[in-house]
Amino acid sequence: MTTSRSEVARSSRQAPTLVPDRDCPLCPRLVAFREANRAREPSWHNAPVPPFGDIKARLLIVGLAPGMQGANRTGRPFTGDYAGDLLYATLLEYGFAKGTYQARPDDGMKLVDCRIANAVHCVPPQNKPLPVEINTCRPFLVTNLETMPKLRAIVALGRIAHDSVLKPLKLKASQAPFGHGAVHQAGRFKLYDSYHCSRYNTNTGVLTTDMFRSVFAKVKADLD
């Protein structure tokens, strides 16, 4: 099956922007959680987290949602929590980032030919977005896909990110089942699957550093 960029674009016409408004009202549960977080930690970002990286990049990494102590606090995807430590170390190793990652948005680190976005832009309670919230936020992810003119590779971190990307690529789950290290073709795009780089997955051995590195080694080889 092939998927053209025009097909991706047609599926996202309801999404006018790349990121929800700071006070996006679309998901009542997430709005209530956001307001509680703002009251408790007024210096934190506590708002939808925008994508990070050049829109002209060939690689898009899709995560699940902002972490409470990470992106929800700092305002930059995967910045300030364990998942970011592993992700950015790997990106630096394979040339998809430069500089020094210091777990804060002003550390000066830059992505190279790489962009990071989330399936859900707001932090959810217990890091678990509801299906309705994933569906509601998907148009913003689709807009990111359609506005990346050189996009060739998509890395989905976890099953939810994988499933969110399948819909705009017009792929059925049966055509592209999720599996760590799996690669799925969708026209000019390749979708690479990885288990999420969360502390839980690494502590339990579901994901090792070498397993994670192997995904980006494959992406690097395919893009070169």
JSON list of C-alpha atoms in Angstrom, two decimals:
[
{"chain": "A", "resi": 1, "resn": "MET", "atom": "CA", "xyz": [0.00, 0.00, 0.00]},
{"chain": "A", "resi": 2, "resn": "THR", "atom": "CA", "xyz": [1.21, 3.51, -0.75]},
{"chain": "A", "resi": 3, "resn": "THR", "atom": "CA", "xyz": [0.39, 6.73, 1.03]},
{"chain": "A", "resi": 4, "resn": "SER", "atom": "CA", "xyz": [1.00, 10.09, -0.62]},
{"chain": "A", "resi": 5, "resn": "ARG", "atom": "CA", "xyz": [1.67, 13.34, 1.17]},
{"chain": "A", "resi": 6, "resn": "SER", "atom": "CA", "xyz": [-1.59, 14.71, -0.27]},
{"chain": "A", "resi": 7, "resn": "GLU", "atom": "CA", "xyz": [-3.50, 11.90, 1.43]},
{"chain": "A", "resi": 8, "resn": "VAL", "atom": "CA", "xyz": [-1.88, 12.77, 4.74]},
{"chain": "A", "resi": 9, "resn": "ALA", "atom": "CA", "xyz": [-2.74, 16.43, 4.17]},
{"chain": "A", "resi": 10, "resn": "ARG", "atom": "CA", "xyz": [-6.39, 15.69, 3.33]},
{"chain": "A", "resi": 11, "resn": "SER", "atom": "CA", "xyz": [-6.81, 13.74, 6.55]},
{"chain": "A", "resi": 12, "resn": "SER", "atom": "CA", "xyz": [-5.67, 16.71, 8.66]},
{"chain": "A", "resi": 13, "resn": "ARG", "atom": "CA", "xyz": [-7.70, 19.62, 7.33]},
{"chain": "A", "resi": 14, "resn": "GLN", "atom": "CA", "xyz": [-9.43, 20.05, 10.68]},
{"chain": "A", "resi": 15, "resn": "ALA", "atom": "CA", "xyz": [-6.07, 20.85, 12.33]},
{"chain": "A", "resi": 16, "resn": "PRO", "atom": "CA", "xyz": [-5.07, 24.49, 11.74]},
{"chain": "A", "resi": 17, "resn": "THR", "atom": "CA", "xyz": [-1.99, 24.60, 13.98]},
{"chain": "A", "resi": 18, "resn": "LEU", "atom": "CA", "xyz": [1.01, 22.50, 14.99]},
{"chain": "A", "resi": 19, "resn": "VAL", "atom": "CA", "xyz": [0.26, 22.65, 18.71]},
{"chain": "A", "resi": 20, "resn": "PRO", "atom": "CA", "xyz": [-2.86, 23.31, 20.80]},
{"chain": "A", "resi": 21, "resn": "ASP", "atom": "CA", "xyz": [-3.34, 26.71, 22.37]},
{"chain": "A", "resi": 22, "resn": "ARG", "atom": "CA", "xyz": [-1.85, 27.17, 25.84]},
{"chain": "A", "resi": 23, "resn": "ASP", "atom": "CA", "xyz": [-5.35, 27.00, 27.31]},
{"chain": "A", "resi": 24, "resn": "CYS", "atom": "CA", "xyz": [-6.69, 24.37, 24.92]},
{"chain": "A", "resi": 25, "resn": "PRO", "atom": "CA", "xyz": [-10.18, 23.34, 26.14]},
{"chain": "A", "resi": 26, "resn": "LEU", "atom": "CA", "xyz": [-10.61, 20.16, 24.09]},
{"chain": "A", "resi": 27, "resn": "CYS", "atom": "CA", "xyz": [-10.00, 17.50, 26.77]},
{"chain": "A", "resi": 28, "resn": "PRO", "atom": "CA", "xyz": [-11.87, 18.30, 30.02]},
{"chain": "A", "resi": 29, "resn": "ARG", "atom": "CA", "xyz": [-9.92, 15.81, 32.16]},
{"chain": "A", "resi": 30, "resn": "LEU", "atom": "CA", "xyz": [-6.58, 17.16, 30.95]},
{"chain": "A", "resi": 31, "resn": "VAL", "atom": "CA", "xyz": [-7.77, 20.74, 31.43]},
{"chain": "A", "resi": 32, "resn": "ALA", "atom": "CA", "xyz": [-8.64, 20.02, 35.06]},
{"chain": "A", "resi": 33, "resn": "PHE", "atom": "CA", "xyz": [-5.29, 18.31, 35.60]},
{"chain": "A", "resi": 34, "resn": "ARG", "atom": "CA", "xyz": [-3.49, 21.24, 33.97]},
{"chain": "A", "resi": 35, "resn": "GLU", "atom": "CA", "xyz": [-5.23, 23.76, 36.21]},
{"chain": "A", "resi": 36, "resn": "ALA", "atom": "CA", "xyz": [-4.38, 21.75, 39.32]},
{"chain": "A", "resi": 37, "resn": "ASN", "atom": "CA", "xyz": [-0.75, 21.57, 38.24]},
{"chain": "A", "resi": 38, "resn": "ARG", "atom": "CA", "xyz": [-0.63, 25.30, 37.58]},
{"chain": "A", "resi": 39, "resn": "ALA", "atom": "CA", "xyz": [-1.96, 26.01, 41.05]},
{"chain": "A", "resi": 40, "resn": "ARG", "atom": "CA", "xyz": [0.57, 23.66, 42.66]},
{"chain": "A", "resi": 41, "resn": "GLU", "atom": "CA", "xyz": [3.61, 24.53, 40.49]},
{"chain": "A", "resi": 42, "resn": "PRO", "atom": "CA", "xyz": [3.07, 27.97, 38.92]},
{"chain": "A", "resi": 43, "resn": "SER", "atom": "CA", "xyz": [6.64, 28.20, 37.60]},
{"chain": "A", "resi": 44, "resn": "TRP", "atom": "CA", "xyz": [6.30, 25.07, 35.47]},
{"chain": "A", "resi": 45, "resn": "HIS", "atom": "CA", "xyz": [5.30, 25.03, 31.80]},
{"chain": "A", "resi": 46, "resn": "ASN", "atom": "CA", "xyz": [1.93, 23.32, 32.54]},
{"chain": "A", "resi": 47, "resn": "ALA", "atom": "CA", "xyz": [0.58, 23.68, 28.99]},
{"chain": "A", "resi": 48, "resn": "PRO", "atom": "CA", "xyz": [0.56, 21.76, 25.70]},
{"chain": "A", "resi": 49, "resn": "VAL", "atom": "CA", "xyz": [4.18, 21.02, 24.76]},
{"chain": "A", "resi": 50, "resn": "PRO", "atom": "CA", "xyz": [5.18, 22.08, 21.24]},
{"chain": "A", "resi": 51, "resn": "PRO", "atom": "CA", "xyz": [7.34, 19.95, 18.93]},
{"chain": "A", "resi": 52, "resn": "PHE", "atom": "CA", "xyz": [11.11, 20.36, 19.13]},
{"chain": "A", "resi": 53, "resn": "GLY", "atom": "CA", "xyz": [13.37, 20.47, 16.08]},
{"chain": "A", "resi": 54, "resn": "ASP", "atom": "CA", "xyz": [13.48, 21.64, 12.48]},
{"chain": "A", "resi": 55, "resn": "ILE", "atom": "CA", "xyz": [10.29, 21.25, 10.49]},
{"chain": "A", "resi": 56, "resn": "LYS", "atom": "CA", "xyz": [12.51, 20.42, 7.47]},
{"chain": "A", "resi": 57, "resn": "ALA", "atom": "CA", "xyz": [13.95, 17.37, 9.22]},
{"chain": "A", "resi": 58, "resn": "ARG", "atom": "CA", "xyz": [13.73, 13.96, 7.60]},
{"chain": "A", "resi": 59, "resn": "LEU", "atom": "CA", "xyz": [13.15, 12.18, 10.92]},
{"chain": "A", "resi": 60, "resn": "LEU", "atom": "CA", "xyz": [10.17, 12.62, 13.22]},
{"chain": "A", "resi": 61, "resn": "ILE", "atom": "CA", "xyz": [10.12, 10.93, 16.62]},
{"chain": "A", "resi": 62, "resn": "VAL", "atom": "CA", "xyz": [6.66, 10.50, 18.13]},
{"chain": "A", "resi": 63, "resn": "GLY", "atom": "CA", "xyz": [6.31, 9.99, 21.87]},
{"chain": "A", "resi": 64, "resn": "LEU", "atom": "CA", "xyz": [3.29, 9.33, 24.03]},
{"chain": "A", "resi": 65, "resn": "ALA", "atom": "CA", "xyz": [2.69, 12.50, 26.07]},
{"chain": "A", "resi": 66, "resn": "PRO", "atom": "CA", "xyz": [4.65, 14.97, 28.23]},
{"chain": "A", "resi": 67, "resn": "GLY", "atom": "CA", "xyz": [5.97, 13.55, 31.50]},
{"chain": "A", "resi": 68, "resn": "MET", "atom": "CA", "xyz": [4.92, 15.33, 34.66]},
{"chain": "A", "resi": 69, "resn": "GLN", "atom": "CA", "xyz": [8.47, 16.08, 35.85]},
{"chain": "A", "resi": 70, "resn": "GLY", "atom": "CA", "xyz": [9.85, 16.25, 32.32]},
{"chain": "A", "resi": 71, "resn": "ALA", "atom": "CA", "xyz": [8.27, 18.15, 29.42]},
{"chain": "A", "resi": 72, "resn": "ASN", "atom": "CA", "xyz": [5.29, 19.33, 31.46]},
{"chain": "A", "resi": 73, "resn": "ARG", "atom": "CA", "xyz": [7.77, 21.08, 33.74]},
{"chain": "A", "resi": 74, "resn": "THR", "atom": "CA", "xyz": [10.32, 22.27, 31.19]},
{"chain": "A", "resi": 75, "resn": "GLY", "atom": "CA", "xyz": [8.23, 22.81, 28.06]},
{"chain": "A", "resi": 76, "resn": "ARG", "atom": "CA", "xyz": [10.53, 20.78, 25.77]},
{"chain": "A", "resi": 77, "resn": "PRO", "atom": "CA", "xyz": [9.77, 17.18, 24.75]},
{"chain": "A", "resi": 78, "resn": "PHE", "atom": "CA", "xyz": [11.61, 14.52, 26.78]},
{"chain": "A", "resi": 79, "resn": "THR", "atom": "CA", "xyz": [13.51, 17.13, 28.76]},
{"chain": "A", "resi": 80, "resn": "GLY", "atom": "CA", "xyz": [13.99, 16.63, 32.48]},
{"chain": "A", "resi": 81, "resn": "ASP", "atom": "CA", "xyz": [13.10, 12.97, 32.98]},
{"chain": "A", "resi": 82, "resn": "TYR", "atom": "CA", "xyz": [14.76, 9.58, 32.54]},
{"chain": "A", "resi": 83, "resn": "ALA", "atom": "CA", "xyz": [13.22, 8.93, 29.12]},
{"chain": "A", "resi": 84, "resn": "GLY", "atom": "CA", "xyz": [14.94, 12.07, 27.87]},
{"chain": "A", "resi": 85, "resn": "ASP", "atom": "CA", "xyz": [18.29, 10.98, 29.26]},
{"chain": "A", "resi": 86, "resn": "LEU", "atom": "CA", "xyz": [18.21, 7.82, 27.14]},
{"chain": "A", "resi": 87, "resn": "LEU", "atom": "CA", "xyz": [16.62, 9.42, 24.07]},
{"chain": "A", "resi": 88, "resn": "TYR", "atom": "CA", "xyz": [18.94, 12.40, 23.79]},
{"chain": "A", "resi": 89, "resn": "ALA", "atom": "CA", "xyz": [22.07, 10.36, 24.54]},
{"chain": "A", "resi": 90, "resn": "THR", "atom": "CA", "xyz": [21.08, 8.10, 21.64]},
{"chain": "A", "resi": 91, "resn": "LEU", "atom": "CA", "xyz": [20.33, 11.00, 19.31]},
{"chain": "A", "resi": 92, "resn": "LEU", "atom": "CA", "xyz": [23.70, 12.56, 20.11]},
{"chain": "A", "resi": 93, "resn": "GLU", "atom": "CA", "xyz": [25.44, 9.24, 19.47]},
{"chain": "A", "resi": 94, "resn": "TYR", "atom": "CA", "xyz": [23.90, 8.83, 16.01]},
{"chain": "A", "resi": 95, "resn": "GLY", "atom": "CA", "xyz": [24.28, 12.43, 14.88]},
{"chain": "A", "resi": 96, "resn": "PHE", "atom": "CA", "xyz": [20.64, 13.45, 15.23]},
{"chain": "A", "resi": 97, "resn": "ALA", "atom": "CA", "xyz": [21.59, 16.05, 17.85]},
{"chain": "A", "resi": 98, "resn": "LYS", "atom": "CA", "xyz": [24.58, 18.22, 18.72]},
{"chain": "A", "resi": 99, "resn": "GLY", "atom": "CA", "xyz": [25.72, 20.00, 21.84]},
{"chain": "A", "resi": 100, "resn": "THR", "atom": "CA", "xyz": [25.32, 18.79, 25.40]},
{"chain": "A", "resi": 101, "resn": "TYR", "atom": "CA", "xyz": [22.05, 17.61, 26.91]},
{"chain": "A", "resi": 102, "resn": "GLN", "atom": "CA", "xyz": [21.66, 19.08, 30.40]},
{"chain": "A", "resi": 103, "resn": "ALA", "atom": "CA", "xyz": [17.96, 18.30, 30.95]},
{"chain": "A", "resi": 104, "resn": "ARG", "atom": "CA", "xyz": [16.78, 21.87, 30.57]},
{"chain": "A", "resi": 105, "resn": "PRO", "atom": "CA", "xyz": [15.40, 23.78, 27.55]},
{"chain": "A", "resi": 106, "resn": "ASP", "atom": "CA", "xyz": [18.17, 26.41, 27.63]},
{"chain": "A", "resi": 107, "resn": "ASP", "atom": "CA", "xyz": [21.05, 23.89, 27.48]},
{"chain": "A", "resi": 108, "resn": "GLY", "atom": "CA", "xyz": [21.76, 24.84, 23.88]},
{"chain": "A", "resi": 109, "resn": "MET", "atom": "CA", "xyz": [21.41, 21.33, 22.51]},
{"chain": "A", "resi": 110, "resn": "LYS", "atom": "CA", "xyz": [20.12, 21.25, 18.93]},
{"chain": "A", "resi": 111, "resn": "LEU", "atom": "CA", "xyz": [18.48, 18.49, 16.95]},
{"chain": "A", "resi": 112, "resn": "VAL", "atom": "CA", "xyz": [20.00, 17.63, 13.56]},
{"chain": "A", "resi": 113, "resn": "ASP", "atom": "CA", "xyz": [17.67, 16.48, 10.77]},
{"chain": "A", "resi": 114, "resn": "CYS", "atom": "CA", "xyz": [15.30, 15.41, 13.55]},
{"chain": "A", "resi": 115, "resn": "ARG", "atom": "CA", "xyz": [12.07, 16.61, 15.13]},
{"chain": "A", "resi": 116, "resn": "ILE", "atom": "CA", "xyz": [10.21, 15.35, 18.22]},
{"chain": "A", "resi": 117, "resn": "ALA", "atom": "CA", "xyz": [6.47, 15.52, 18.86]},
{"chain": "A", "resi": 118, "resn": "ASN", "atom": "CA", "xyz": [3.95, 13.68, 21.03]},
{"chain": "A", "resi": 119, "resn": "ALA", "atom": "CA", "xyz": [0.73, 11.84, 20.27]},
{"chain": "A", "resi": 120, "resn": "VAL", "atom": "CA", "xyz": [-0.86, 13.80, 23.13]},
{"chain": "A", "resi": 121, "resn": "HIS", "atom": "CA", "xyz": [0.39, 17.31, 23.84]},
{"chain": "A", "resi": 122, "resn": "CYS", "atom": "CA", "xyz": [-0.73, 17.67, 27.48]},
{"chain": "A", "resi": 123, "resn": "VAL", "atom": "CA", "xyz": [0.39, 15.68, 30.49]},
{"chain": "A", "resi": 124, "resn": "PRO", "atom": "CA", "xyz": [-2.25, 13.11, 31.51]},
{"chain": "A", "resi": 125, "resn": "PRO", "atom": "CA", "xyz": [-2.85, 11.78, 35.04]},
{"chain": "A", "resi": 126, "resn": "GLN", "atom": "CA", "xyz": [-0.68, 8.71, 35.75]},
{"chain": "A", "resi": 127, "resn": "ASN", "atom": "CA", "xyz": [0.88, 9.24, 32.29]},
{"chain": "A", "resi": 128, "resn": "LYS", "atom": "CA", "xyz": [-2.12, 7.45, 30.78]},
{"chain": "A", "resi": 129, "resn": "PRO", "atom": "CA", "xyz": [-4.16, 9.38, 28.21]},
{"chain": "A", "resi": 130, "resn": "LEU", "atom": "CA", "xyz": [-7.65, 8.11, 27.49]},
{"chain": "A", "resi": 131, "resn": "PRO", "atom": "CA", "xyz": [-8.56, 6.91, 23.98]},
{"chain": "A", "resi": 132, "resn": "VAL", "atom": "CA", "xyz": [-10.83, 9.93, 23.49]},
{"chain": "A", "resi": 133, "resn": "GLU", "atom": "CA", "xyz": [-7.92, 12.26, 24.40]},
{"chain": "A", "resi": 134, "resn": "ILE", "atom": "CA", "xyz": [-5.58, 10.50, 21.97]},
{"chain": "A", "resi": 135, "resn": "ASN", "atom": "CA", "xyz": [-8.16, 10.84, 19.20]},
{"chain": "A", "resi": 136, "resn": "THR", "atom": "CA", "xyz": [-8.89, 14.48, 20.05]},
{"chain": "A", "resi": 137, "resn": "CYS", "atom": "CA", "xyz": [-5.21, 15.45, 19.93]},
{"chain": "A", "resi": 138, "resn": "ARG", "atom": "CA", "xyz": [-4.35, 13.46, 16.80]},
{"chain": "A", "resi": 139, "resn": "PRO", "atom": "CA", "xyz": [-5.16, 16.29, 14.32]},
{"chain": "A", "resi": 140, "resn": "PHE", "atom": "CA", "xyz": [-2.24, 18.30, 15.72]},
{"chain": "A", "resi": 141, "resn": "LEU", "atom": "CA", "xyz": [0.09, 15.37, 15.16]},
{"chain": "A", "resi": 142, "resn": "VAL", "atom": "CA", "xyz": [-1.25, 14.96, 11.63]},
{"chain": "A", "resi": 143, "resn": "THR", "atom": "CA", "xyz": [-0.57, 18.63, 10.91]},
{"chain": "A", "resi": 144, "resn": "ASN", "atom": "CA", "xyz": [3.03, 18.09, 11.98]},
{"chain": "A", "resi": 145, "resn": "LEU", "atom": "CA", "xyz": [3.28, 15.20, 9.53]},
{"chain": "A", "resi": 146, "resn": "GLU", "atom": "CA", "xyz": [1.83, 17.11, 6.61]},
{"chain": "A", "resi": 147, "resn": "THR", "atom": "CA", "xyz": [3.97, 20.23, 7.17]},
{"chain": "A", "resi": 148, "resn": "MET", "atom": "CA", "xyz": [7.32, 18.40, 7.21]},
{"chain": "A", "resi": 149, "resn": "PRO", "atom": "CA", "xyz": [8.31, 18.65, 3.52]},
{"chain": "A", "resi": 150, "resn": "LYS", "atom": "CA", "xyz": [11.33, 16.33, 3.72]},
{"chain": "A", "resi": 151, "resn": "LEU", "atom": "CA", "xyz": [9.91, 13.75, 6.11]},
{"chain": "A", "resi": 152, "resn": "ARG", "atom": "CA", "xyz": [11.03, 10.20, 5.35]},
{"chain": "A", "resi": 153, "resn": "ALA", "atom": "CA", "xyz": [11.36, 8.37, 8.67]},
{"chain": "A", "resi": 154, "resn": "ILE", "atom": "CA", "xyz": [9.06, 8.20, 11.70]},
{"chain": "A", "resi": 155, "resn": "VAL", "atom": "CA", "xyz": [10.08, 6.54, 14.96]},
{"chain": "A", "resi": 156, "resn": "ALA", "atom": "CA", "xyz": [7.12, 5.63, 17.16]},
{"chain": "A", "resi": 157, "resn": "LEU", "atom": "CA", "xyz": [8.02, 5.26, 20.83]},
{"chain": "A", "resi": 158, "resn": "GLY", "atom": "CA", "xyz": [5.48, 2.77, 22.12]},
{"chain": "A", "resi": 159, "resn": "ARG", "atom": "CA", "xyz": [2.22, 1.30, 20.90]},
{"chain": "A", "resi": 160, "resn": "ILE", "atom": "CA", "xyz": [0.08, 4.41, 21.43]},
{"chain": "A", "resi": 161, "resn": "ALA", "atom": "CA", "xyz": [2.44, 6.54, 19.33]},
{"chain": "A", "resi": 162, "resn": "HIS", "atom": "CA", "xyz": [2.52, 3.76, 16.73]},
{"chain": "A", "resi": 163, "resn": "ASP", "atom": "CA", "xyz": [-1.28, 3.57, 16.55]},
{"chain": "A", "resi": 164, "resn": "SER", "atom": "CA", "xyz": [-1.60, 7.36, 16.35]},
{"chain": "A", "resi": 165, "resn": "VAL", "atom": "CA", "xyz": [0.75, 7.47, 13.37]},
{"chain": "A", "resi": 166, "resn": "LEU", "atom": "CA", "xyz": [-0.98, 4.60, 11.54]},
{"chain": "A", "resi": 167, "resn": "LYS", "atom": "CA", "xyz": [-4.20, 6.52, 11.04]},
{"chain": "A", "resi": 168, "resn": "PRO", "atom": "CA", "xyz": [-2.78, 9.52, 9.15]},
{"chain": "A", "resi": 169, "resn": "LEU", "atom": "CA", "xyz": [-0.59, 7.17, 7.12]},
{"chain": "A", "resi": 170, "resn": "LYS", "atom": "CA", "xyz": [-3.73, 5.23, 6.15]},
{"chain": "A", "resi": 171, "resn": "LEU", "atom": "CA", "xyz": [-2.31, 1.97, 7.47]},
{"chain": "A", "resi": 172, "resn": "LYS", "atom": "CA", "xyz": [-4.36, -0.65, 9.26]},
{"chain": "A", "resi": 173, "resn": "ALA", "atom": "CA", "xyz": [-3.03, -2.31, 12.40]},
{"chain": "A", "resi": 174, "resn": "SER", "atom": "CA", "xyz": [-3.11, -5.64, 10.60]},
{"chain": "A", "resi": 175, "resn": "GLN", "atom": "CA", "xyz": [-0.83, -4.22, 7.90]},
{"chain": "A", "resi": 176, "resn": "ALA", "atom": "CA", "xyz": [1.67, -2.76, 10.36]},
{"chain": "A", "resi": 177, "resn": "PRO", "atom": "CA", "xyz": [1.55, -4.53, 13.74]},
{"chain": "A", "resi": 178, "resn": "PHE", "atom": "CA", "xyz": [3.56, -2.91, 16.50]},
{"chain": "A", "resi": 179, "resn": "GLY", "atom": "CA", "xyz": [6.78, -4.62, 17.49]},
{"chain": "A", "resi": 180, "resn": "HIS", "atom": "CA", "xyz": [10.11, -3.35, 18.74]},
{"chain": "A", "resi": 181, "resn": "GLY", "atom": "CA", "xyz": [12.49, -3.06, 15.82]},
{"chain": "A", "resi": 182, "resn": "ALA", "atom": "CA", "xyz": [9.75, -3.49, 13.23]},
{"chain": "A", "resi": 183, "resn": "VAL", "atom": "CA", "xyz": [9.86, -1.30, 10.10]},
{"chain": "A", "resi": 184, "resn": "HIS", "atom": "CA", "xyz": [6.74, -0.56, 8.07]},
{"chain": "A", "resi": 185, "resn": "GLN", "atom": "CA", "xyz": [6.58, 1.04, 4.63]},
{"chain": "A", "resi": 186, "resn": "ALA", "atom": "CA", "xyz": [3.90, 3.63, 3.87]},
{"chain": "A", "resi": 187, "resn": "GLY", "atom": "CA", "xyz": [4.60, 5.08, 0.45]},
{"chain": "A", "resi": 188, "resn": "ARG", "atom": "CA", "xyz": [7.67, 7.31, 0.78]},
{"chain": "A", "resi": 189, "resn": "PHE", "atom": "CA", "xyz": [7.62, 7.01, 4.57]},
{"chain": "A", "resi": 190, "resn": "LYS", "atom": "CA", "xyz": [9.14, 4.35, 6.81]},
{"chain": "A", "resi": 191, "resn": "LEU", "atom": "CA", "xyz": [7.70, 3.81, 10.26]},
{"chain": "A", "resi": 192, "resn": "TYR", "atom": "CA", "xyz": [10.14, 2.38, 12.83]},
{"chain": "A", "resi": 193, "resn": "ASP", "atom": "CA", "xyz": [8.80, 0.91, 16.07]},
{"chain": "A", "resi": 194, "resn": "SER", "atom": "CA", "xyz": [10.48, 1.03, 19.46]},
{"chain": "A", "resi": 195, "resn": "TYR", "atom": "CA", "xyz": [9.39, 0.28, 22.96]},
{"chain": "A", "resi": 196, "resn": "HIS", "atom": "CA", "xyz": [9.07, 3.54, 24.86]},
{"chain": "A", "resi": 197, "resn": "CYS", "atom": "CA", "xyz": [12.29, 4.64, 26.54]},
{"chain": "A", "resi": 198, "resn": "SER", "atom": "CA", "xyz": [10.61, 4.98, 29.94]},
{"chain": "A", "resi": 199, "resn": "ARG", "atom": "CA", "xyz": [12.33, 4.13, 33.22]},
{"chain": "A", "resi": 200, "resn": "TYR", "atom": "CA", "xyz": [9.79, 1.35, 33.78]},
{"chain": "A", "resi": 201, "resn": "ASN", "atom": "CA", "xyz": [10.66, -0.35, 30.48]},
{"chain": "A", "resi": 202, "resn": "THR", "atom": "CA", "xyz": [14.40, -0.11, 31.06]},
{"chain": "A", "resi": 203, "resn": "ASN", "atom": "CA", "xyz": [14.24, -1.13, 34.73]},
{"chain": "A", "resi": 204, "resn": "THR", "atom": "CA", "xyz": [12.20, -4.21, 33.88]},
{"chain": "A", "resi": 205, "resn": "GLY", "atom": "CA", "xyz": [14.40, -5.18, 30.95]},
{"chain": "A", "resi": 206, "resn": "VAL", "atom": "CA", "xyz": [11.66, -4.73, 28.38]},
{"chain": "A", "resi": 207, "resn": "LEU", "atom": "CA", "xyz": [13.97, -2.26, 26.65]},
{"chain": "A", "resi": 208, "resn": "THR", "atom": "CA", "xyz": [17.75, -2.27, 26.87]},
{"chain": "A", "resi": 209, "resn": "THR", "atom": "CA", "xyz": [20.08, 0.48, 25.75]},
{"chain": "A", "resi": 210, "resn": "ASP", "atom": "CA", "xyz": [21.35, -1.72, 22.92]},
{"chain": "A", "resi": 211, "resn": "MET", "atom": "CA", "xyz": [17.79, -2.47, 21.78]},
{"chain": "A", "resi": 212, "resn": "PHE", "atom": "CA", "xyz": [17.03, 1.25, 21.67]},
{"chain": "A", "resi": 213, "resn": "ARG", "atom": "CA", "xyz": [20.29, 2.10, 19.90]},
{"chain": "A", "resi": 214, "resn": "SER", "atom": "CA", "xyz": [19.60, -0.52, 17.25]},
{"chain": "A", "resi": 215, "resn": "VAL", "atom": "CA", "xyz": [16.45, 1.30, 16.14]},
{"chain": "A", "resi": 216, "resn": "PHE", "atom": "CA", "xyz": [18.31, 4.56, 15.52]},
{"chain": "A", "resi": 217, "resn": "ALA", "atom": "CA", "xyz": [21.24, 2.78, 13.93]},
{"chain": "A", "resi": 218, "resn": "LYS", "atom": "CA", "xyz": [18.77, 1.39, 11.38]},
{"chain": "A", "resi": 219, "resn": "VAL", "atom": "CA", "xyz": [17.20, 4.81, 10.80]},
{"chain": "A", "resi": 220, "resn": "LYS", "atom": "CA", "xyz": [20.63, 6.39, 10.35]},
{"chain": "A", "resi": 221, "resn": "ALA", "atom": "CA", "xyz": [21.69, 3.75, 7.85]},
{"chain": "A", "resi": 222, "resn": "ASP", "atom": "CA", "xyz": [18.49, 4.13, 5.84]},
{"chain": "A", "resi": 223, "resn": "LEU", "atom": "CA", "xyz": [18.72, 7.93, 5.70]},
{"chain": "A", "resi": 224, "resn": "ASP", "atom": "CA", "xyz": [22.40, 8.03, 4.76]}
]
